[in-house]
């Protein structure tokens, strides 16, 4: 099973963002995870289209853009044009999720849906065949550096069963509180992509941390 790493630049030093992208470029990371927050869906504001566009100019890994925003439909084309390879929208922000997923795929990029910690994986039963990836939040979205929510393990197991049954190519990504310990259990239970922010950029050697996380 695929084991991939998506470092989140939310935890990078924004005064040296280019340096953080360089580290990711030279590492075994598979994606650059970009956390976009609007201060409405989540209680924090991070960065948006202009920053993603600059990141894409120097990033050698595909951009995995996590939209924690209301009305994501409005921003699919701008983020695609800014360089996104994968766009993740939150289930909780989409009244017409099937249509939104269609819009993302029409742009020729990968479509992913994110579930908050309180949203059961069962809500994906009738959309899973359309998805390239599902992102499970293992913290409440809005901030880096939070404690991992243990119930996420059960959600990975449930989602793995659904995916194996209905759409085996779909990836399972997990976001929040990832470290060597939680990361190993997540991979062992069937996750494919681990997002890690503070654990990577708060470490002395981010490149080594990425490599070790990949092979826990
Ligand atoms: C939280 C973001 C995460 C965050 C993870 O809202 O979606 O991607 O950066 O941060 P850590 O790895 O520090 O928990
Ligand atoms: Zn994220």
Coordinates of C-alpha atoms and ligand atoms in Angstrom, one line a residue:
X1 CA 0.0 0.0 0.0
X2 CA 1.2 3.5 -0.8
X3 CA 2.8 5.4 2.0
X4 CA 3.2 9.1 1.2
X5 CA 4.1 12.3 3.2
X6 CA 2.6 15.8 2.8
X7 CA 4.5 18.3 4.9
X8 CA 2.2 21.3 5.8
X9 CA 3.8 24.6 5.2
X10 CA 1.5 26.2 7.8
X11 CA 4.2 25.3 10.3
X12 CA 7.1 26.7 8.2
X13 CA 8.8 30.0 8.9
X14 CA 6.9 32.4 6.7
X15 CA 9.9 34.7 6.6
X16 CA 11.7 31.9 4.9
X17 CA 9.0 30.2 3.0
X18 CA 11.2 29.6 0.0
X19 CA 13.7 27.7 2.2
X20 CA 10.8 25.4 3.5
X21 CA 9.9 24.6 -0.1
X22 CA 13.5 23.9 -0.9
X23 CA 13.6 21.5 2.0
X24 CA 10.5 19.7 0.7
X25 CA 12.0 19.6 -2.8
X26 CA 15.1 17.9 -1.6
X27 CA 13.3 15.5 0.7
X28 CA 11.3 12.3 0.2
X29 CA 8.0 14.2 0.6
X30 CA 5.4 13.5 -2.0
X31 CA 3.3 16.6 -1.8
X32 CA 3.4 20.2 -0.5
X33 CA 0.3 20.5 1.8
X34 CA -1.2 24.1 1.6
X35 CA -3.7 25.0 4.4
X36 CA -6.0 27.7 3.2
X37 CA -8.2 29.2 6.0
X38 CA -10.8 31.9 5.6
X39 CA -11.7 32.9 9.2
X40 CA -15.3 31.8 8.6
X41 CA -15.3 28.0 8.3
X42 CA -12.4 27.9 10.7
X43 CA -11.4 30.4 13.5
X44 CA -8.1 31.3 11.8
X45 CA -6.9 33.0 8.6
X46 CA -3.7 31.6 6.9
X47 CA -2.9 32.4 3.3
X48 CA -4.6 32.2 -0.1
X49 CA -4.2 32.3 -3.9
X50 CA -1.2 34.6 -4.3
X51 CA 0.9 32.6 -1.8
X52 CA 0.0 29.2 -3.4
X53 CA 0.9 30.7 -6.8
X54 CA 4.4 31.7 -5.5
X55 CA 4.9 28.3 -3.9
X56 CA 4.0 26.5 -7.1
X57 CA 6.8 28.4 -9.0
X58 CA 9.5 26.7 -7.0
X59 CA 7.9 23.5 -5.7
X60 CA 9.0 20.3 -7.4
X61 CA 6.3 18.2 -5.6
X62 CA 2.6 18.5 -6.4
X63 CA 0.6 21.0 -4.4
X64 CA -2.1 19.4 -2.2
X65 CA -4.4 22.3 -1.4
X66 CA -6.7 21.9 1.6
X67 CA -9.5 24.5 1.4
X68 CA -10.9 25.3 4.9
X69 CA -13.2 27.9 3.4
X70 CA -16.9 28.5 2.8
X71 CA -18.1 28.5 -0.8
X72 CA -15.1 26.5 -2.2
X73 CA -16.7 26.3 -5.6
X74 CA -15.9 29.9 -6.2
X75 CA -12.2 29.3 -5.8
X76 CA -11.6 26.0 -7.6
X77 CA -10.5 27.7 -10.9
X78 CA -8.2 30.3 -9.2
X79 CA -6.5 27.6 -7.1
X80 CA -6.1 25.4 -10.1
X81 CA -4.5 28.3 -12.0
X82 CA -2.3 29.0 -9.0
X83 CA -0.8 25.5 -9.4
X84 CA -2.9 23.1 -7.3
X85 CA -2.6 19.4 -8.3
X86 CA -5.1 18.2 -5.7
X87 CA -8.0 20.2 -4.3
X88 CA -9.6 19.1 -1.0
X89 CA -13.0 20.6 0.0
X90 CA -14.7 20.0 3.3
X91 CA -17.8 17.9 3.3
X92 CA -19.2 20.4 5.9
X93 CA -19.0 23.3 3.4
X94 CA -20.6 21.7 0.4
X95 CA -24.4 21.5 -0.1
X96 CA -23.9 20.0 -3.6
X97 CA -20.8 17.9 -3.1
X98 CA -21.2 15.8 -6.2
X99 CA -21.3 19.0 -8.3
X100 CA -18.3 20.5 -6.5
X101 CA -16.3 17.3 -7.1
X102 CA -17.3 17.4 -10.8
X103 CA -16.0 21.0 -11.0
X104 CA -12.6 20.0 -9.6
X105 CA -12.3 17.1 -12.0
X106 CA -13.3 19.2 -15.0
X107 CA -10.1 21.2 -14.2
X108 CA -8.1 18.1 -14.9
X109 CA -6.8 17.8 -11.3
X110 CA -7.5 15.4 -8.4
X111 CA -10.5 15.8 -6.2
X112 CA -10.6 15.1 -2.5
X113 CA -13.1 15.5 0.3
X114 CA -12.2 16.3 3.9
X115 CA -14.2 15.2 7.0
X116 CA -14.1 17.0 10.3
X117 CA -13.6 14.8 13.4
X118 CA -17.3 14.7 14.1
X119 CA -18.4 13.7 10.6
X120 CA -18.7 9.9 10.1
X121 CA -17.1 8.3 7.1
X122 CA -20.5 6.8 6.2
X123 CA -21.6 10.1 4.6
X124 CA -19.2 9.2 1.7
X125 CA -20.9 6.0 0.7
X126 CA -22.5 7.5 -2.4
X127 CA -19.7 9.8 -3.5
X128 CA -16.6 7.6 -2.8
X129 CA -16.5 6.2 -6.4
X130 CA -15.9 9.8 -7.6
X131 CA -13.0 10.6 -5.3
X132 CA -9.2 10.5 -5.8
X133 CA -8.6 11.0 -2.1
X134 CA -10.4 11.4 1.3
X135 CA -8.8 13.6 4.0
X136 CA -9.7 12.7 7.6
X137 CA -9.1 15.5 10.1
X138 CA -7.5 14.1 13.2
X139 CA -7.7 17.5 14.9
X140 CA -10.4 20.3 14.6
X141 CA -9.2 22.3 11.6
X142 CA -7.8 25.8 12.1
X143 CA -4.5 25.4 13.8
X144 CA -1.3 23.4 13.7
X145 CA 0.3 21.8 16.7
X146 CA -2.9 20.2 18.3
X147 CA -3.3 16.9 19.9
X148 CA -4.3 13.9 17.8
X149 CA -7.9 12.7 18.3
X150 CA -7.8 8.9 18.9
X151 CA -11.2 8.1 17.3
X152 CA -9.5 8.8 13.9
X153 CA -8.0 5.3 14.0
X154 CA -11.5 3.8 13.8
X155 CA -12.4 6.1 11.0
X156 CA -9.3 5.0 9.0
X157 CA -10.3 1.4 9.4
X158 CA -14.0 2.0 8.4
X159 CA -12.9 4.1 5.4
X160 CA -10.3 1.5 4.3
X161 CA -13.1 -1.1 4.2
X162 CA -15.3 1.2 2.1
X163 CA -12.5 2.1 -0.3
X164 CA -11.3 -1.5 -0.7
X165 CA -14.8 -2.4 -1.6
X166 CA -15.8 0.5 -3.9
X167 CA -12.8 2.5 -5.1
X168 CA -9.4 0.9 -4.3
X169 CA -7.4 3.6 -6.1
X170 CA -8.7 6.3 -3.7
X171 CA -6.1 7.5 -1.2
X172 CA -6.7 8.1 2.5
X173 CA -4.9 11.1 3.9
X174 CA -4.8 12.1 7.6
X175 CA -4.2 15.6 8.9
X176 CA -3.3 16.8 12.4
X177 CA -1.2 15.7 15.3
X178 CA 0.9 13.3 13.2
X179 CA 4.2 12.1 14.7
X180 CA 6.2 8.8 14.5
X181 CA 3.8 7.1 16.9
X182 CA 0.4 8.2 15.5
X183 CA 1.9 8.0 11.9
X184 CA 2.9 4.4 12.3
X185 CA -0.6 3.4 13.6
X186 CA -2.3 5.3 10.8
X187 CA -0.2 3.6 8.1
X188 CA -0.7 0.2 9.7
X189 CA -4.5 0.8 9.8
X190 CA -4.6 1.7 6.1
X191 CA -3.8 5.4 5.7
X192 CA -1.8 6.3 2.6
X193 CA -0.8 10.0 3.1
X194 CA 0.2 11.7 6.3
X195 CA 0.1 15.4 6.6
X196 CA 2.7 16.7 9.1
X197 CA 3.3 20.4 10.0
X198 CA 4.8 21.1 13.4
X199 CA 6.4 17.6 13.7
X200 CA 8.4 18.3 10.5
X201 CA 9.2 22.0 10.6
X202 CA 9.6 22.0 14.4
X203 CA 12.3 19.3 14.2
X204 CA 16.0 19.9 13.9
X205 CA 16.3 18.1 10.6
X206 CA 13.0 18.3 8.6
X207 CA 14.4 16.3 5.7
X208 CA 15.4 13.4 8.0
X209 CA 12.0 13.6 9.9
X210 CA 10.2 13.3 6.6
X211 CA 12.3 10.3 5.6
X212 CA 11.8 8.6 8.9
X213 CA 8.0 9.3 9.0
X214 CA 7.7 7.7 5.6
X215 CA 9.3 4.4 6.8
X216 CA 7.9 4.2 10.4
Ligands
LIG1 C1 -5.1 22.1 10.5 C2 -4.4 21.9 9.2 C3 -3.2 21.0 9.3 C4 -2.1 21.5 10.2 C5 -1.5 20.2 10.8 O1 -6.2 22.9 10.3 O2 -5.3 21.4 8.3 O3 -2.7 20.7 8.0 O4 -1.2 22.2 9.5 O5 -0.6 20.6 11.7 P1 0.2 19.7 12.7 O6 0.9 18.6 11.9 O7 1.1 20.6 13.4 O8 -0.9 19.0 13.6
LIG2 ZN1 -4.4 20.6 6.3

